[in-house]
Amino acid sequence: MPDLEPGKMPCHLAIIMDGNGRWAQQRMLNRIIGHQRGAETVQMVVDQAVILGIKYLTLFAFSSENWSRPRREVQALMLLLKKYIRNELKKMLKKNIRFNVIGNRADLPSEVNQILEDALDKTAGNSGMVLTLALSYGGRQEIARAASKIAQKVQAGELLPEQINEDIFASYLDTSGLPDPDLLIRTSGEMRISNFLLWQLAYTELYFTDINWPDLTINSLHEALWDYQARERRFGKTSAQIIQRS
Ligand code: FPP
């Protein structure tokens, strides 16, 4: 595999971390063990993203639909999340990482929210990579929430309907202030977006790998980035227009 070009890294990498359950089931283990191993992959990917100079990393950690999983699995995921933030806060501070959360935080248990709040507060002044966890997140819900906030502004006379454009709309999304992802990776062989960043993925390059999340290695992550770097992004323009500009 050729070397990665530092100048062609995705500015924003988003990941659907899938396949923890299947990884465990294939080994006759409890699904929760798969999530535990998945949390170790999260650490590796965060470390790599910092080393590679990726400025924004967004991880789909818990979807709004995941609440309907068995209660024990939901509890285990919340516990893992608390443990992860507690353990990684020191690293975030040391590596200048700014922690961020998107999704419906009101759904999360209060002790999870307290830990998140603490990490958000303590890393707020950091200027390095922005690590965003999508928690209790659903793209359609996010868009509906934005529409509702905009409607309230219009009703209050603070915004005119004709002022609403793509930029204004995006500023009411949870991801306000983040650039759109350049690359989305989904592990485990599923080829779906699964309600993740529906608005923001409009021009994102998609990369799917059969590898289950706990099995993702530094090499397989680099392979995805290498594949991305070999692509031509046209944003609706022609190939000739893109070559002319570069
Ligand atoms: C998908 O695998 C993964 C999840 C629903 C949760 C992702 C959680 C982690 C990677 C670990 C904890 C996260 C952090 C940030 C510490 P799945 O259970 O849907 O797998 P399956 O499709 O094979 O059943």
mmCIF file of N, CA, C and O in Angstrom, residues 98-135:
data_model
loop_
_atom_site.group_PDB
_atom_site.id
_atom_site.type_symbol
_atom_site.label_atom_id
_atom_site.label_comp_id
_atom_site.label_asym_id
_atom_site.label_seq_id
_atom_site.Cartn_x
_atom_site.Cartn_y
_atom_site.Cartn_z
ATOM 1 N N ARG A 98 -10.740 18.487 21.464
ATOM 2 C CA ARG A 98 -11.986 19.085 21.966
ATOM 3 C C ARG A 98 -13.094 18.053 21.807
ATOM 4 O O ARG A 98 -13.342 17.565 20.704
ATOM 5 N N PHE A 99 -13.722 17.738 22.930
ATOM 6 C CA PHE A 99 -14.787 16.738 22.928
ATOM 7 C C PHE A 99 -16.105 17.411 22.552
ATOM 8 O O PHE A 99 -16.350 18.576 22.896
ATOM 9 N N ASN A 100 -16.956 16.678 21.842
ATOM 10 C CA ASN A 100 -18.226 17.239 21.381
ATOM 11 C C ASN A 100 -19.266 16.111 21.312
ATOM 12 O O ASN A 100 -18.909 14.950 21.124
ATOM 13 N N VAL A 101 -20.516 16.456 21.492
ATOM 14 C CA VAL A 101 -21.583 15.445 21.435
ATOM 15 C C VAL A 101 -22.698 15.954 20.536
ATOM 16 O O VAL A 101 -23.056 17.136 20.597
ATOM 17 N N ILE A 102 -23.243 15.069 19.686
ATOM 18 C CA ILE A 102 -24.452 15.401 18.947
ATOM 19 C C ILE A 102 -25.502 14.349 19.258
ATOM 20 O O ILE A 102 -25.161 13.233 19.665
ATOM 21 N N GLY A 103 -26.768 14.708 19.087
ATOM 22 C CA GLY A 103 -27.850 13.765 19.381
ATOM 23 C C GLY A 103 -28.747 14.330 20.455
ATOM 24 O O GLY A 103 -28.547 15.458 20.923
ATOM 25 N N ASN A 104 -29.718 13.521 20.845
ATOM 26 C CA ASN A 104 -30.702 13.990 21.816
ATOM 27 C C ASN A 104 -30.238 13.660 23.232
ATOM 28 O O ASN A 104 -30.584 12.613 23.783
ATOM 29 N N ARG A 105 -29.448 14.567 23.807
ATOM 30 C CA ARG A 105 -28.834 14.300 25.118
ATOM 31 C C ARG A 105 -29.875 14.122 26.222
ATOM 32 O O ARG A 105 -29.605 13.468 27.228
ATOM 33 N N ALA A 106 -31.051 14.702 26.001
ATOM 34 C CA ALA A 106 -32.090 14.618 27.032
ATOM 35 C C ALA A 106 -32.497 13.156 27.290
ATOM 36 O O ALA A 106 -32.981 12.823 28.375
ATOM 37 N N ASP A 107 -32.289 12.283 26.312
ATOM 38 C CA ASP A 107 -32.659 10.864 26.467
ATOM 39 C C ASP A 107 -31.678 10.094 27.351
ATOM 40 O O ASP A 107 -31.969 8.998 27.808
ATOM 41 N N LEU A 108 -30.467 10.629 27.512
ATOM 42 C CA LEU A 108 -29.411 9.870 28.195
ATOM 43 C C LEU A 108 -29.581 9.917 29.714
ATOM 44 O O LEU A 108 -30.063 10.920 30.254
ATOM 45 N N PRO A 109 -29.155 8.862 30.427
ATOM 46 C CA PRO A 109 -29.238 8.879 31.890
ATOM 47 C C PRO A 109 -28.466 10.076 32.453
ATOM 48 O O PRO A 109 -27.439 10.472 31.877
ATOM 49 N N SER A 110 -28.930 10.604 33.591
ATOM 50 C CA SER A 110 -28.330 11.845 34.094
ATOM 51 C C SER A 110 -26.858 11.673 34.449
ATOM 52 O O SER A 110 -26.056 12.580 34.242
ATOM 53 N N GLU A 111 -26.476 10.467 34.958
ATOM 54 C CA GLU A 111 -25.051 10.319 35.317
ATOM 55 C C GLU A 111 -24.168 10.294 34.068
ATOM 56 O O GLU A 111 -23.020 10.732 34.112
ATOM 57 N N VAL A 112 -24.715 9.822 32.927
ATOM 58 C CA VAL A 112 -23.948 9.876 31.672
ATOM 59 C C VAL A 112 -23.816 11.349 31.264
ATOM 60 O O VAL A 112 -22.728 11.819 30.910
ATOM 61 N N ASN A 113 -24.927 12.072 31.357
ATOM 62 C CA ASN A 113 -24.893 13.492 30.982
ATOM 63 C C ASN A 113 -23.907 14.286 31.818
ATOM 64 O O ASN A 113 -23.234 15.176 31.306
ATOM 65 N N GLN A 114 -23.820 13.945 33.106
ATOM 66 C CA GLN A 114 -22.870 14.658 33.985
ATOM 67 C C GLN A 114 -21.433 14.459 33.522
ATOM 68 O O GLN A 114 -20.651 15.408 33.458
ATOM 69 N N ILE A 115 -21.112 13.200 33.178
ATOM 70 C CA ILE A 115 -19.745 12.891 32.728
ATOM 71 C C ILE A 115 -19.457 13.575 31.388
ATOM 72 O O ILE A 115 -18.371 14.118 31.163
ATOM 73 N N LEU A 116 -20.470 13.572 30.522
ATOM 74 C CA LEU A 116 -20.294 14.235 29.214
ATOM 75 C C LEU A 116 -20.058 15.730 29.426
ATOM 76 O O LEU A 116 -19.156 16.327 28.837
ATOM 77 N N GLU A 117 -20.889 16.316 30.289
ATOM 78 C CA GLU A 117 -20.808 17.759 30.572
ATOM 79 C C GLU A 117 -19.412 18.124 31.080
ATOM 80 O O GLU A 117 -18.819 19.117 30.645
ATOM 81 N N ASP A 118 -18.895 17.285 31.974
ATOM 82 C CA ASP A 118 -17.573 17.515 32.543
ATOM 83 C C ASP A 118 -16.510 17.496 31.432
ATOM 84 O O ASP A 118 -15.651 18.387 31.361
ATOM 85 N N ALA A 119 -16.582 16.490 30.548
ATOM 86 C CA ALA A 119 -15.599 16.387 29.458
ATOM 87 C C ALA A 119 -15.760 17.557 28.482
ATOM 88 O O ALA A 119 -14.768 18.101 27.987
ATOM 89 N N LEU A 120 -16.998 17.953 28.231
ATOM 90 C CA LEU A 120 -17.236 19.087 27.311
ATOM 91 C C LEU A 120 -16.628 20.358 27.891
ATOM 92 O O LEU A 120 -15.924 21.099 27.205
ATOM 93 N N ASP A 121 -16.887 20.567 29.178
ATOM 94 C CA ASP A 121 -16.366 21.760 29.877
ATOM 95 C C ASP A 121 -14.842 21.802 29.866
ATOM 96 O O ASP A 121 -14.236 22.798 29.500
ATOM 97 N N LYS A 122 -14.251 20.665 30.306
ATOM 98 C CA LYS A 122 -12.790 20.640 30.489
ATOM 99 C C LYS A 122 -12.019 20.729 29.176
ATOM 100 O O LYS A 122 -10.864 21.127 29.185
ATOM 101 N N THR A 123 -12.644 20.316 28.072
ATOM 102 C CA THR A 123 -11.911 20.343 26.789
ATOM 103 C C THR A 123 -12.336 21.505 25.902
ATOM 104 O O THR A 123 -11.845 21.649 24.783
ATOM 105 N N ALA A 124 -13.255 22.332 26.400
ATOM 106 C CA ALA A 124 -13.847 23.403 25.568
ATOM 107 C C ALA A 124 -12.791 24.341 24.971
ATOM 108 O O ALA A 124 -12.952 24.838 23.860
ATOM 109 N N GLY A 125 -11.696 24.553 25.711
ATOM 110 C CA GLY A 125 -10.684 25.497 25.223
ATOM 111 C C GLY A 125 -9.644 24.836 24.324
ATOM 112 O O GLY A 125 -8.734 25.519 23.847
ATOM 113 N N ASN A 126 -9.753 23.532 24.090
ATOM 114 C CA ASN A 126 -8.737 22.852 23.271
ATOM 115 C C ASN A 126 -8.882 23.222 21.800
ATOM 116 O O ASN A 126 -9.999 23.421 21.297
ATOM 117 N N SER A 127 -7.732 23.263 21.109
ATOM 118 C CA SER A 127 -7.767 23.736 19.721
ATOM 119 C C SER A 127 -7.340 22.663 18.728
ATOM 120 O O SER A 127 -7.177 22.923 17.551
ATOM 121 N N GLY A 128 -7.144 21.431 19.216
ATOM 122 C CA GLY A 128 -6.730 20.348 18.316
ATOM 123 C C GLY A 128 -7.942 19.660 17.707
ATOM 124 O O GLY A 128 -8.974 20.294 17.452
ATOM 125 N N MET A 129 -7.826 18.357 17.499
ATOM 126 C CA MET A 129 -8.916 17.620 16.845
ATOM 127 C C MET A 129 -10.237 17.717 17.626
ATOM 128 O O MET A 129 -10.234 17.716 18.862
ATOM 129 N N VAL A 130 -11.323 17.811 16.877
ATOM 130 C CA VAL A 130 -12.651 17.797 17.505
ATOM 131 C C VAL A 130 -13.186 16.364 17.413
ATOM 132 O O VAL A 130 -13.387 15.836 16.317
ATOM 133 N N LEU A 131 -13.368 15.744 18.561
ATOM 134 C CA LEU A 131 -13.904 14.376 18.613
ATOM 135 C C LEU A 131 -15.381 14.455 18.982
ATOM 136 O O LEU A 131 -15.736 14.855 20.093
ATOM 137 N N THR A 132 -16.232 14.097 18.019
ATOM 138 C CA THR A 132 -17.674 14.169 18.259
ATOM 139 C C THR A 132 -18.241 12.767 18.412
ATOM 140 O O THR A 132 -18.016 11.909 17.563
ATOM 141 N N LEU A 133 -18.969 12.540 19.502
ATOM 142 C CA LEU A 133 -19.696 11.275 19.655
ATOM 143 C C LEU A 133 -21.160 11.542 19.345
ATOM 144 O O LEU A 133 -21.757 12.478 19.898
ATOM 145 N N ALA A 134 -21.732 10.730 18.460
ATOM 146 C CA ALA A 134 -23.170 10.811 18.184
ATOM 147 C C ALA A 134 -23.854 9.853 19.159
ATOM 148 O O ALA A 134 -23.643 8.640 19.104
ATOM 149 N N LEU A 135 -24.652 10.414 20.052
ATOM 150 C CA LEU A 135 -25.281 9.621 21.123
ATOM 151 C C LEU A 135 -26.782 9.865 21.123
ATOM 152 O O LEU A 135 -27.208 11.034 21.114
#
